[in-house]
């Protein structure tokens, strides 16, 4: 079953804690993206990666970190420096730089305890 | 900077009526304009897209129009059904990223 898998579906963070959201794709896509979605709002880009071992900051990267050690995996860490982490986090992938369609996972909802 | 404005923010129509969502953009270099549908608690799904070398594209009850001169594009849904109720996002491609509009919540009343 091909696609983009995000886990967990729901995640709770305690104050001062770092948490990591998983994103895995078996589509052999080159590029991967992380977005944040707040209630009633659009998608804002956090980080993106066009190839393995390379990534760029998006519009709201502060308080977040990523890695891209494998083509199929692009985990997002929400650090304690992110003071307002409660949101719906979406991961997406794109086949290659020539084909600019993005496909999304089902999302992870992060809440603060 | 690059920006996409989307209107209306909410839209309520009677089942069987048409729905139109409009977007304007600022980056004239963009050549690709996808539309996404997001159901509650799920990730957005691509429903239709258009490239700058065409003015209109249709797929069954859904159509998208693009006016590059005026920098606006629109989504048209005809014969709306309750399952069309969702949030719709327009977007444009910009330097390997997608810039999204703020979304339109469509409610189709039975």
mmCIF file with all atom_site columns, C-alpha atoms in Angstrom:
data_model
loop_
_atom_site.group_PDB
_atom_site.id
_atom_site.type_symbol
_atom_site.label_atom_id
_atom_site.label_alt_id
_atom_site.label_comp_id
_atom_site.label_asym_id
_atom_site.label_entity_id
_atom_site.label_seq_id
_atom_site.pdbx_PDB_ins_code
_atom_site.Cartn_x
_atom_site.Cartn_y
_atom_site.Cartn_z
_atom_site.occupancy
_atom_site.B_iso_or_equiv
_atom_site.pdbx_formal_charge
_atom_site.auth_seq_id
_atom_site.auth_comp_id
_atom_site.auth_asym_id
_atom_site.auth_atom_id
_atom_site.pdbx_PDB_model_num
ATOM 1   C CA . UNK A 1 1   ? 0.000   0.000  0.000   1.00 0.00 ? 1   UNK A CA 1
ATOM 2   C CA . UNK A 1 2   ? 1.841   3.098  -1.203  1.00 0.00 ? 2   UNK A CA 1
ATOM 3   C CA . UNK A 1 3   ? 1.578   6.470  0.431   1.00 0.00 ? 3   UNK A CA 1
ATOM 4   C CA . UNK A 1 4   ? 2.688   8.841  3.117   1.00 0.00 ? 4   UNK A CA 1
ATOM 5   C CA . UNK A 1 5   ? 2.386   7.685  6.711   1.00 0.00 ? 5   UNK A CA 1
ATOM 6   C CA . UNK A 1 6   ? 2.411   10.093 9.627   1.00 0.00 ? 6   UNK A CA 1
ATOM 7   C CA . UNK A 1 7   ? 2.586   8.928  13.217  1.00 0.00 ? 7   UNK A CA 1
ATOM 8   C CA . UNK A 1 8   ? 1.313   9.253  15.780  1.00 0.00 ? 8   UNK A CA 1
ATOM 9   C CA . UNK A 1 9   ? -2.122  10.587 14.891  1.00 0.00 ? 9   UNK A CA 1
ATOM 10  C CA . UNK A 1 10  ? -2.360  12.387 18.245  1.00 0.00 ? 10  UNK A CA 1
ATOM 11  C CA . UNK A 1 11  ? 0.538   13.580 20.410  1.00 0.00 ? 11  UNK A CA 1
ATOM 12  C CA . UNK A 1 12  ? 0.745   15.399 23.711  1.00 0.00 ? 12  UNK A CA 1
ATOM 13  C CA . UNK A 1 13  ? 3.705   17.456 24.840  1.00 0.00 ? 13  UNK A CA 1
ATOM 14  C CA . UNK A 1 14  ? 4.630   18.514 28.329  1.00 0.00 ? 14  UNK A CA 1
ATOM 15  C CA . UNK A 1 15  ? 6.189   21.909 28.911  1.00 0.00 ? 15  UNK A CA 1
ATOM 16  C CA . UNK A 1 16  ? 9.936   21.890 28.260  1.00 0.00 ? 16  UNK A CA 1
ATOM 17  C CA . UNK A 1 17  ? 9.791   18.618 26.345  1.00 0.00 ? 17  UNK A CA 1
ATOM 18  C CA . UNK A 1 18  ? 10.954  17.884 22.808  1.00 0.00 ? 18  UNK A CA 1
ATOM 19  C CA . UNK A 1 19  ? 8.709   15.662 20.712  1.00 0.00 ? 19  UNK A CA 1
ATOM 20  C CA . UNK A 1 20  ? 9.296   14.062 17.321  1.00 0.00 ? 20  UNK A CA 1
ATOM 21  C CA . UNK A 1 21  ? 6.704   13.538 14.623  1.00 0.00 ? 21  UNK A CA 1
ATOM 22  C CA . UNK A 1 22  ? 7.303   10.769 12.121  1.00 0.00 ? 22  UNK A CA 1
ATOM 23  C CA . UNK A 1 23  ? 6.775   10.965 8.352   1.00 0.00 ? 23  UNK A CA 1
ATOM 24  C CA . UNK A 1 24  ? 7.538   8.016  6.082   1.00 0.00 ? 24  UNK A CA 1
ATOM 25  C CA . UNK A 1 25  ? 6.853   7.638  2.358   1.00 0.00 ? 25  UNK A CA 1
ATOM 26  C CA . UNK A 1 26  ? 7.236   4.621  0.085   1.00 0.00 ? 26  UNK A CA 1
ATOM 27  C CA . UNK A 1 27  ? 6.533   6.526  -3.130  1.00 0.00 ? 27  UNK A CA 1
ATOM 28  C CA . UNK A 1 28  ? 10.212  7.030  -3.966  1.00 0.00 ? 28  UNK A CA 1
ATOM 29  C CA . UNK A 1 29  ? 9.620   10.779 -3.982  1.00 0.00 ? 29  UNK A CA 1
ATOM 30  C CA . UNK A 1 30  ? 12.655  13.060 -3.873  1.00 0.00 ? 30  UNK A CA 1
ATOM 31  C CA . UNK A 1 31  ? 11.260  16.018 -1.921  1.00 0.00 ? 31  UNK A CA 1
ATOM 32  C CA . UNK A 1 32  ? 9.464   16.148 1.417   1.00 0.00 ? 32  UNK A CA 1
ATOM 33  C CA . UNK A 1 33  ? 7.765   18.974 3.303   1.00 0.00 ? 33  UNK A CA 1
ATOM 34  C CA . UNK A 1 34  ? 6.402   19.842 6.750   1.00 0.00 ? 34  UNK A CA 1
ATOM 35  C CA . UNK A 1 35  ? 3.483   22.237 7.218   1.00 0.00 ? 35  UNK A CA 1
ATOM 36  C CA . UNK A 1 36  ? 1.716   23.607 10.255  1.00 0.00 ? 36  UNK A CA 1
ATOM 37  C CA . UNK A 1 37  ? -2.029  24.232 10.189  1.00 0.00 ? 37  UNK A CA 1
ATOM 38  C CA . UNK A 1 38  ? -3.810  26.264 12.861  1.00 0.00 ? 38  UNK A CA 1
ATOM 39  C CA . UNK A 1 39  ? -7.626  26.176 13.256  1.00 0.00 ? 39  UNK A CA 1
ATOM 40  C CA . UNK A 1 40  ? -9.387  27.945 10.415  1.00 0.00 ? 40  UNK A CA 1
ATOM 41  C CA . UNK A 1 41  ? -6.140  28.848 8.700   1.00 0.00 ? 41  UNK A CA 1
ATOM 42  C CA . UNK A 1 42  ? -4.083  27.790 5.737   1.00 0.00 ? 42  UNK A CA 1
ATOM 43  C CA . UNK A 1 43  ? -0.871  25.798 5.642   1.00 0.00 ? 43  UNK A CA 1
ATOM 44  C CA . UNK A 1 44  ? 2.411   27.373 6.638   1.00 0.00 ? 44  UNK A CA 1
ATOM 45  C CA . UNK A 1 45  ? 5.708   25.825 5.579   1.00 0.00 ? 45  UNK A CA 1
ATOM 46  C CA . UNK A 1 46  ? 8.076   24.798 8.387   1.00 0.00 ? 46  UNK A CA 1
ATOM 47  C CA . UNK A 1 47  ? 10.909  22.940 6.591   1.00 0.00 ? 47  UNK A CA 1
ATOM 48  C CA . UNK A 1 48  ? 11.466  21.159 3.321   1.00 0.00 ? 48  UNK A CA 1
ATOM 49  C CA . UNK A 1 49  ? 14.007  18.806 1.839   1.00 0.00 ? 49  UNK A CA 1
ATOM 50  C CA . UNK A 1 50  ? 14.670  18.334 -1.852  1.00 0.00 ? 50  UNK A CA 1
ATOM 51  C CA . UNK A 1 51  ? 17.280  15.554 -1.508  1.00 0.00 ? 51  UNK A CA 1
ATOM 52  C CA . UNK A 1 52  ? 18.743  13.319 1.165   1.00 0.00 ? 52  UNK A CA 1
ATOM 53  C CA . UNK A 1 53  ? 21.021  15.041 3.685   1.00 0.00 ? 53  UNK A CA 1
ATOM 54  C CA . UNK A 1 54  ? 19.798  18.484 2.656   1.00 0.00 ? 54  UNK A CA 1
ATOM 55  C CA . UNK A 1 55  ? 16.945  20.651 3.941   1.00 0.00 ? 55  UNK A CA 1
ATOM 56  C CA . UNK A 1 56  ? 15.871  24.301 3.964   1.00 0.00 ? 56  UNK A CA 1
ATOM 57  C CA . UNK A 1 57  ? 13.930  26.478 6.388   1.00 0.00 ? 57  UNK A CA 1
ATOM 58  C CA . UNK A 1 58  ? 10.422  27.478 5.462   1.00 0.00 ? 58  UNK A CA 1
ATOM 59  C CA . UNK A 1 59  ? 8.478   30.467 6.693   1.00 0.00 ? 59  UNK A CA 1
ATOM 60  C CA . UNK A 1 60  ? 8.114   29.406 10.359  1.00 0.00 ? 60  UNK A CA 1
ATOM 61  C CA . UNK A 1 61  ? 11.169  27.237 11.158  1.00 0.00 ? 61  UNK A CA 1
ATOM 62  C CA . UNK A 1 62  ? 11.928  28.702 14.599  1.00 0.00 ? 62  UNK A CA 1
ATOM 63  C CA . UNK A 1 63  ? 11.465  26.128 17.348  1.00 0.00 ? 63  UNK A CA 1
ATOM 64  C CA . UNK A 1 64  ? 11.554  23.173 14.953  1.00 0.00 ? 64  UNK A CA 1
ATOM 65  C CA . UNK A 1 65  ? 14.277  20.893 13.610  1.00 0.00 ? 65  UNK A CA 1
ATOM 66  C CA . UNK A 1 66  ? 14.390  18.176 10.935  1.00 0.00 ? 66  UNK A CA 1
ATOM 67  C CA . UNK A 1 67  ? 16.686  15.544 9.476   1.00 0.00 ? 67  UNK A CA 1
ATOM 68  C CA . UNK A 1 68  ? 16.754  13.712 6.151   1.00 0.00 ? 68  UNK A CA 1
ATOM 69  C CA . UNK A 1 69  ? 19.090  10.759 6.554   1.00 0.00 ? 69  UNK A CA 1
ATOM 70  C CA . UNK A 1 70  ? 17.005  8.487  4.336   1.00 0.00 ? 70  UNK A CA 1
ATOM 71  C CA . UNK A 1 71  ? 14.976  9.262  1.231   1.00 0.00 ? 71  UNK A CA 1
ATOM 72  C CA . UNK A 1 72  ? 11.806  7.789  2.699   1.00 0.00 ? 72  UNK A CA 1
ATOM 73  C CA . UNK A 1 73  ? 11.934  9.491  6.104   1.00 0.00 ? 73  UNK A CA 1
ATOM 74  C CA . UNK A 1 74  ? 11.666  13.142 7.189   1.00 0.00 ? 74  UNK A CA 1
ATOM 75  C CA . UNK A 1 75  ? 11.040  13.413 10.962  1.00 0.00 ? 75  UNK A CA 1
ATOM 76  C CA . UNK A 1 76  ? 10.119  16.744 12.552  1.00 0.00 ? 76  UNK A CA 1
ATOM 77  C CA . UNK A 1 77  ? 11.158  17.619 16.104  1.00 0.00 ? 77  UNK A CA 1
ATOM 78  C CA . UNK A 1 78  ? 9.145   20.232 17.954  1.00 0.00 ? 78  UNK A CA 1
ATOM 79  C CA . UNK A 1 79  ? 11.567  21.635 20.503  1.00 0.00 ? 79  UNK A CA 1
ATOM 80  C CA . UNK A 1 80  ? 10.905  23.317 23.834  1.00 0.00 ? 80  UNK A CA 1
ATOM 81  C CA . UNK A 1 81  ? 11.785  26.596 22.117  1.00 0.00 ? 81  UNK A CA 1
ATOM 82  C CA . UNK A 1 82  ? 8.479   26.427 20.218  1.00 0.00 ? 82  UNK A CA 1
ATOM 83  C CA . UNK A 1 83  ? 6.224   28.212 22.707  1.00 0.00 ? 83  UNK A CA 1
ATOM 84  C CA . UNK A 1 84  ? 2.955   27.646 20.888  1.00 0.00 ? 84  UNK A CA 1
ATOM 85  C CA . UNK A 1 85  ? 3.175   24.139 19.436  1.00 0.00 ? 85  UNK A CA 1
ATOM 86  C CA . UNK A 1 86  ? -0.520  23.211 19.506  1.00 0.00 ? 86  UNK A CA 1
ATOM 87  C CA . UNK A 1 87  ? -1.511  22.667 15.861  1.00 0.00 ? 87  UNK A CA 1
ATOM 88  C CA . UNK A 1 88  ? -2.183  20.099 13.143  1.00 0.00 ? 88  UNK A CA 1
ATOM 89  C CA . UNK A 1 89  ? 1.069   19.068 11.438  1.00 0.00 ? 89  UNK A CA 1
ATOM 90  C CA . UNK A 1 90  ? 1.063   17.856 7.859   1.00 0.00 ? 90  UNK A CA 1
ATOM 91  C CA . UNK A 1 91  ? 3.817   16.100 5.946   1.00 0.00 ? 91  UNK A CA 1
ATOM 92  C CA . UNK A 1 92  ? 3.896   16.071 2.147   1.00 0.00 ? 92  UNK A CA 1
ATOM 93  C CA . UNK A 1 93  ? 6.089   14.652 -0.587  1.00 0.00 ? 93  UNK A CA 1
ATOM 94  C CA . UNK A 1 94  ? 6.756   15.561 -4.192  1.00 0.00 ? 94  UNK A CA 1
ATOM 95  C CA . UNK A 1 95  ? 7.984   13.172 -6.910  1.00 0.00 ? 95  UNK A CA 1
ATOM 96  C CA . UNK A 1 96  ? 10.878  15.298 -8.164  1.00 0.00 ? 96  UNK A CA 1
ATOM 97  C CA . UNK A 1 97  ? 11.761  18.896 -8.949  1.00 0.00 ? 97  UNK A CA 1
ATOM 98  C CA . UNK A 1 98  ? 10.323  18.624 -12.446 1.00 0.00 ? 98  UNK A CA 1
ATOM 99  C CA . UNK A 1 99  ? 6.905   17.446 -11.234 1.00 0.00 ? 99  UNK A CA 1
ATOM 100 C CA . UNK A 1 100 ? 5.510   19.955 -8.772  1.00 0.00 ? 100 UNK A CA 1
ATOM 101 C CA . UNK A 1 101 ? 2.545   18.043 -7.329  1.00 0.00 ? 101 UNK A CA 1
ATOM 102 C CA . UNK A 1 102 ? 2.551   17.509 -3.562  1.00 0.00 ? 102 UNK A CA 1
ATOM 103 C CA . UNK A 1 103 ? 0.823   14.617 -1.805  1.00 0.00 ? 103 UNK A CA 1
ATOM 104 C CA . UNK A 1 104 ? -0.111  14.839 1.857   1.00 0.00 ? 104 UNK A CA 1
ATOM 105 C CA . UNK A 1 105 ? -0.202  12.477 4.803   1.00 0.00 ? 105 UNK A CA 1
ATOM 106 C CA . UNK A 1 106 ? -3.136  12.267 7.210   1.00 0.00 ? 106 UNK A CA 1
ATOM 107 C CA . UNK A 1 107 ? -1.559  14.601 9.764   1.00 0.00 ? 107 UNK A CA 1
ATOM 108 C CA . UNK A 1 108 ? -0.565  14.609 13.434  1.00 0.00 ? 108 UNK A CA 1
ATOM 109 C CA . UNK A 1 109 ? -2.461  16.672 15.970  1.00 0.00 ? 109 UNK A CA 1
ATOM 110 C CA . UNK A 1 110 ? -0.132  17.992 18.674  1.00 0.00 ? 110 UNK A CA 1
ATOM 111 C CA . UNK A 1 111 ? -1.474  19.359 21.933  1.00 0.00 ? 111 UNK A CA 1
ATOM 112 C CA . UNK A 1 112 ? 0.224   20.751 25.028  1.00 0.00 ? 112 UNK A CA 1
ATOM 113 C CA . UNK A 1 113 ? -0.558  19.261 28.427  1.00 0.00 ? 113 UNK A CA 1
ATOM 114 C CA . UNK B 2 1   ? 6.462   38.697 -1.067  1.00 0.00 ? 1   UNK B CA 1
ATOM 115 C CA . UNK B 2 2   ? 4.610   35.786 -2.612  1.00 0.00 ? 2   UNK B CA 1
ATOM 116 C CA . UNK B 2 3   ? 0.987   35.708 -1.550  1.00 0.00 ? 3   UNK B CA 1
ATOM 117 C CA . UNK B 2 4   ? -2.299  34.028 -2.449  1.00 0.00 ? 4   UNK B CA 1
ATOM 118 C CA . UNK B 2 5   ? -5.580  35.555 -1.359  1.00 0.00 ? 5   UNK B CA 1
ATOM 119 C CA . UNK B 2 6   ? -8.652  33.335 -1.293  1.00 0.00 ? 6   UNK B CA 1
ATOM 120 C CA . UNK B 2 7   ? -12.354 34.285 -1.110  1.00 0.00 ? 7   UNK B CA 1
ATOM 121 C CA . UNK B 2 8   ? -14.817 33.642 0.376   1.00 0.00 ? 8   UNK B CA 1
ATOM 122 C CA . UNK B 2 9   ? -13.693 32.174 3.689   1.00 0.00 ? 9   UNK B CA 1
ATOM 123 C CA . UNK B 2 10  ? -17.035 30.370 4.077   1.00 0.00 ? 10  UNK B CA 1
ATOM 124 C CA . UNK B 2 11  ? -19.611 29.397 1.483   1.00 0.00 ? 11  UNK B CA 1
ATOM 125 C CA . UNK B 2 12  ? -23.002 27.769 2.030   1.00 0.00 ? 12  UNK B CA 1
ATOM 126 C CA . UNK B 2 13  ? -24.992 26.450 -0.947  1.00 0.00 ? 13  UNK B CA 1
ATOM 127 C CA . UNK B 2 14  ? -28.050 24.325 -1.490  1.00 0.00 ? 14  UNK B CA 1
ATOM 128 C CA . UNK B 2 15  ? -27.482 20.835 -2.820  1.00 0.00 ? 15  UNK B CA 1
ATOM 129 C CA . UNK B 2 16  ? -27.519 20.936 -6.610  1.00 0.00 ? 16  UNK B CA 1
ATOM 130 C CA . UNK B 2 17  ? -26.394 24.559 -6.836  1.00 0.00 ? 17  UNK B CA 1
ATOM 131 C CA . UNK B 2 18  ? -22.970 25.675 -8.050  1.00 0.00 ? 18  UNK B CA 1
ATOM 132 C CA . UNK B 2 19  ? -20.098 26.906 -5.881  1.00 0.00 ? 19  UNK B CA 1
ATOM 133 C CA . UNK B 2 20  ? -17.293 29.248 -6.944  1.00 0.00 ? 20  UNK B CA 1
ATOM 134 C CA . UNK B 2 21  ? -14.093 29.962 -5.024  1.00 0.00 ? 21  UNK B CA 1
ATOM 135 C CA . UNK B 2 22  ? -11.688 32.666 -6.196  1.00 0.00 ? 22  UNK B CA 1
ATOM 136 C CA . UNK B 2 23  ? -7.994  33.263 -5.638  1.00 0.00 ? 23  UNK B CA 1
ATOM 137 C CA . UNK B 2 24  ? -5.622  36.057 -6.607  1.00 0.00 ? 24  UNK B CA 1
ATOM 138 C CA . UNK B 2 25  ? -1.839  35.863 -6.500  1.00 0.00 ? 25  UNK B CA 1
ATOM 139 C CA . UNK B 2 26  ? 1.152   38.165 -6.562  1.00 0.00 ? 26  UNK B CA 1
ATOM 140 C CA . UNK B 2 27  ? 3.974   36.090 -8.128  1.00 0.00 ? 27  UNK B CA 1
ATOM 141 C CA . UNK B 2 28  ? 3.680   36.382 -11.890 1.00 0.00 ? 28  UNK B CA 1
ATOM 142 C CA . UNK B 2 29  ? 6.409   33.762 -12.375 1.00 0.00 ? 29  UNK B CA 1
ATOM 143 C CA . UNK B 2 30  ? 4.231   30.938 -11.073 1.00 0.00 ? 30  UNK B CA 1
ATOM 144 C CA . UNK B 2 31  ? 3.159   28.375 -13.677 1.00 0.00 ? 31  UNK B CA 1
ATOM 145 C CA . UNK B 2 32  ? 1.266   25.776 -11.665 1.00 0.00 ? 32  UNK B CA 1
ATOM 146 C CA . UNK B 2 33  ? -1.918  26.170 -9.642  1.00 0.00 ? 33  UNK B CA 1
ATOM 147 C CA . UNK B 2 34  ? -3.279  23.125 -7.750  1.00 0.00 ? 34  UNK B CA 1
ATOM 148 C CA . UNK B 2 35  ? -6.468  22.949 -5.701  1.00 0.00 ? 35  UNK B CA 1
ATOM 149 C CA . UNK B 2 36  ? -6.797  20.792 -2.601  1.00 0.00 ? 36  UNK B CA 1
ATOM 150 C CA . UNK B 2 37  ? -9.798  19.498 -0.654  1.00 0.00 ? 37  UNK B CA 1
ATOM 151 C CA . UNK B 2 38  ? -9.436  18.828 3.068   1.00 0.00 ? 38  UNK B CA 1
ATOM 152 C CA . UNK B 2 39  ? -12.015 16.862 5.016   1.00 0.00 ? 39  UNK B CA 1
ATOM 153 C CA . UNK B 2 40  ? -12.218 17.176 8.782   1.00 0.00 ? 40  UNK B CA 1
ATOM 154 C CA . UNK B 2 41  ? -9.212  15.651 10.551  1.00 0.00 ? 41  UNK B CA 1
ATOM 155 C CA . UNK B 2 42  ? -7.534  14.563 7.326   1.00 0.00 ? 42  UNK B CA 1
ATOM 156 C CA . UNK B 2 43  ? -4.725  15.742 5.096   1.00 0.00 ? 43  UNK B CA 1
ATOM 157 C CA . UNK B 2 44  ? -5.451  17.796 1.950   1.00 0.00 ? 44  UNK B CA 1
ATOM 158 C CA . UNK B 2 45  ? -6.074  15.883 -1.262  1.00 0.00 ? 45  UNK B CA 1
ATOM 159 C CA . UNK B 2 46  ? -5.328  17.210 -4.737  1.00 0.00 ? 46  UNK B CA 1
ATOM 160 C CA . UNK B 2 47  ? -8.586  17.514 -6.683  1.00 0.00 ? 47  UNK B CA 1
ATOM 161 C CA . UNK B 2 48  ? -7.586  19.444 -9.795  1.00 0.00 ? 48  UNK B CA 1
ATOM 162 C CA . UNK B 2 49  ? -4.694  21.524 -11.088 1.00 0.00 ? 49  UNK B CA 1
ATOM 163 C CA . UNK B 2 50  ? -3.976  23.877 -13.964 1.00 0.00 ? 50  UNK B CA 1
ATOM 164 C CA . UNK B 2 51  ? -0.814  25.028 -15.667 1.00 0.00 ? 51  UNK B CA 1
ATOM 165 C CA . UNK B 2 52  ? -0.244  28.492 -17.065 1.00 0.00 ? 52  UNK B CA 1
ATOM 166 C CA . UNK B 2 53  ? -0.396  27.418 -20.702 1.00 0.00 ? 53  UNK B CA 1
ATOM 167 C CA . UNK B 2 54  ? -4.144  26.670 -20.457 1.00 0.00 ? 54  UNK B CA 1
ATOM 168 C CA . UNK B 2 55  ? -7.066  28.839 -19.437 1.00 0.00 ? 55  UNK B CA 1
ATOM 169 C CA . UNK B 2 56  ? -9.519  26.199 -18.265 1.00 0.00 ? 56  UNK B CA 1
ATOM 170 C CA . UNK B 2 57  ? -9.580  22.561 -17.183 1.00 0.00 ? 57  UNK B CA 1
ATOM 171 C CA . UNK B 2 58  ? -12.557 20.355 -16.335 1.00 0.00 ? 58  UNK B CA 1
ATOM 172 C CA . UNK B 2 59  ? -12.919 17.059 -14.508 1.00 0.00 ? 59  UNK B CA 1
ATOM 173 C CA . UNK B 2 60  ? -16.535 15.933 -14.229 1.00 0.00 ? 60  UNK B CA 1
ATOM 174 C CA . UNK B 2 61  ? -18.288 18.406 -11.874 1.00 0.00 ? 61  UNK B CA 1
ATOM 175 C CA . UNK B 2 62  ? -15.115 20.369 -11.107 1.00 0.00 ? 62  UNK B CA 1
ATOM 176 C CA . UNK B 2 63  ? -13.505 23.024 -13.285 1.00 0.00 ? 63  UNK B CA 1
ATOM 177 C CA . UNK B 2 64  ? -10.705 25.516 -12.787 1.00 0.00 ? 64  UNK B CA 1
ATOM 178 C CA . UNK B 2 65  ? -10.106 28.707 -14.756 1.00 0.00 ? 65  UNK B CA 1
ATOM 179 C CA . UNK B 2 66  ? -6.929  30.776 -14.895 1.00 0.00 ? 66  UNK B CA 1
ATOM 180 C CA . UNK B 2 67  ? -6.417  34.367 -15.989 1.00 0.00 ? 67  UNK B CA 1
ATOM 181 C CA . UNK B 2 68  ? -2.658  35.019 -15.924 1.00 0.00 ? 68  UNK B CA 1
ATOM 182 C CA . UNK B 2 69  ? -2.991  38.618 -17.026 1.00 0.00 ? 69  UNK B CA 1
ATOM 183 C CA . UNK B 2 70  ? -5.274  39.459 -14.121 1.00 0.00 ? 70  UNK B CA 1
ATOM 184 C CA . UNK B 2 71  ? -3.443  36.998 -11.794 1.00 0.00 ? 71  UNK B CA 1
ATOM 185 C CA . UNK B 2 72  ? -6.496  35.162 -10.623 1.00 0.00 ? 72  UNK B CA 1
ATOM 186 C CA . UNK B 2 73  ? -7.829  31.621 -10.784 1.00 0.00 ? 73  UNK B CA 1
ATOM 187 C CA . UNK B 2 74  ? -11.098 30.059 -9.705  1.00 0.00 ? 74  UNK B CA 1
ATOM 188 C CA . UNK B 2 75  ? -12.593 26.723 -8.752  1.00 0.00 ? 75  UNK B CA 1
ATOM 189 C CA . UNK B 2 76  ? -16.094 25.895 -9.968  1.00 0.00 ? 76  UNK B CA 1
ATOM 190 C CA . UNK B 2 77  ? -18.135 22.997 -8.574  1.00 0.00 ? 77  UNK B CA 1
ATOM 191 C CA . UNK B 2 78  ? -21.425 22.261 -10.312 1.00 0.00 ? 78  UNK B CA 1
ATOM 192 C CA . UNK B 2 79  ? -24.344 20.164 -9.069  1.00 0.00 ? 79  UNK B CA 1
ATOM 193 C CA . UNK B 2 80  ? -22.965 20.220 -5.530  1.00 0.00 ? 80  UNK B CA 1
ATOM 194 C CA . UNK B 2 81  ? -23.543 17.231 -3.262  1.00 0.00 ? 81  UNK B CA 1
ATOM 195 C CA . UNK B 2 82  ? -23.314 16.915 0.550   1.00 0.00 ? 82  UNK B CA 1
ATOM 196 C CA . UNK B 2 83  ? -20.013 15.026 0.191   1.00 0.00 ? 83  UNK B CA 1
ATOM 197 C CA . UNK B 2 84  ? -18.514 18.153 -1.393  1.00 0.00 ? 84  UNK B CA 1
ATOM 198 C CA . UNK B 2 85  ? -18.650 19.774 2.066   1.00 0.00 ? 85  UNK B CA 1
ATOM 199 C CA . UNK B 2 86  ? -15.029 20.372 3.102   1.00 0.00 ? 86  UNK B CA 1
ATOM 200 C CA . UNK B 2 87  ? -12.331 23.043 3.213   1.00 0.00 ? 87  UNK B CA 1
ATOM 201 C CA . UNK B 2 88  ? -10.837 23.924 -0.165  1.00 0.00 ? 88  UNK B CA 1
ATOM 202 C CA . UNK B 2 89  ? -7.380  25.469 -0.627  1.00 0.00 ? 89  UNK B CA 1
ATOM 203 C CA . UNK B 2 90  ? -5.978  27.116 -3.715  1.00 0.00 ? 90  UNK B CA 1
ATOM 204 C CA . UNK B 2 91  ? -2.215  27.191 -4.100  1.00 0.00 ? 91  UNK B CA 1
ATOM 205 C CA . UNK B 2 92  ? 0.540   28.170 -6.480  1.00 0.00 ? 92  UNK B CA 1
ATOM 206 C CA . UNK B 2 93  ? 3.991   26.798 -7.124  1.00 0.00 ? 93  UNK B CA 1
ATOM 207 C CA . UNK B 2 94  ? 6.864   29.079 -6.184  1.00 0.00 ? 94  UNK B CA 1
ATOM 208 C CA . UNK B 2 95  ? 10.512  27.990 -6.164  1.00 0.00 ? 95  UNK B CA 1
ATOM 209 C CA . UNK B 2 96  ? 9.768   24.308 -5.430  1.00 0.00 ? 96  UNK B CA 1
ATOM 210 C CA . UNK B 2 97  ? 7.318   25.268 -2.685  1.00 0.00 ? 97  UNK B CA 1
ATOM 211 C CA . UNK B 2 98  ? 3.557   25.650 -2.683  1.00 0.00 ? 98  UNK B CA 1
ATOM 212 C CA . UNK B 2 99  ? 2.018   28.872 -1.390  1.00 0.00 ? 99  UNK B CA 1
ATOM 213 C CA . UNK B 2 100 ? -1.494  28.246 -0.037  1.00 0.00 ? 100 UNK B CA 1
ATOM 214 C CA . UNK B 2 101 ? -4.548  30.424 0.277   1.00 0.00 ? 101 UNK B CA 1
ATOM 215 C CA . UNK B 2 102 ? -6.267  30.646 3.657   1.00 0.00 ? 102 UNK B CA 1
ATOM 216 C CA . UNK B 2 103 ? -9.004  28.188 2.682   1.00 0.00 ? 103 UNK B CA 1
ATOM 217 C CA . UNK B 2 104 ? -12.746 28.215 1.985   1.00 0.00 ? 104 UNK B CA 1
ATOM 218 C CA . UNK B 2 105 ? -15.114 26.186 4.130   1.00 0.00 ? 105 UNK B CA 1
ATOM 219 C CA . UNK B 2 106 ? -17.859 24.907 1.817   1.00 0.00 ? 106 UNK B CA 1
ATOM 220 C CA . UNK B 2 107 ? -21.128 23.660 3.292   1.00 0.00 ? 107 UNK B CA 1
ATOM 221 C CA . UNK B 2 108 ? -23.613 21.946 1.003   1.00 0.00 ? 108 UNK B CA 1
ATOM 222 C CA . UNK B 2 109 ? -27.077 21.897 2.575   1.00 0.00 ? 109 UNK B CA 1
ATOM 223 C CA . UNK B 2 110 ? -29.195 18.821 1.728   1.00 0.00 ? 110 UNK B CA 1
#
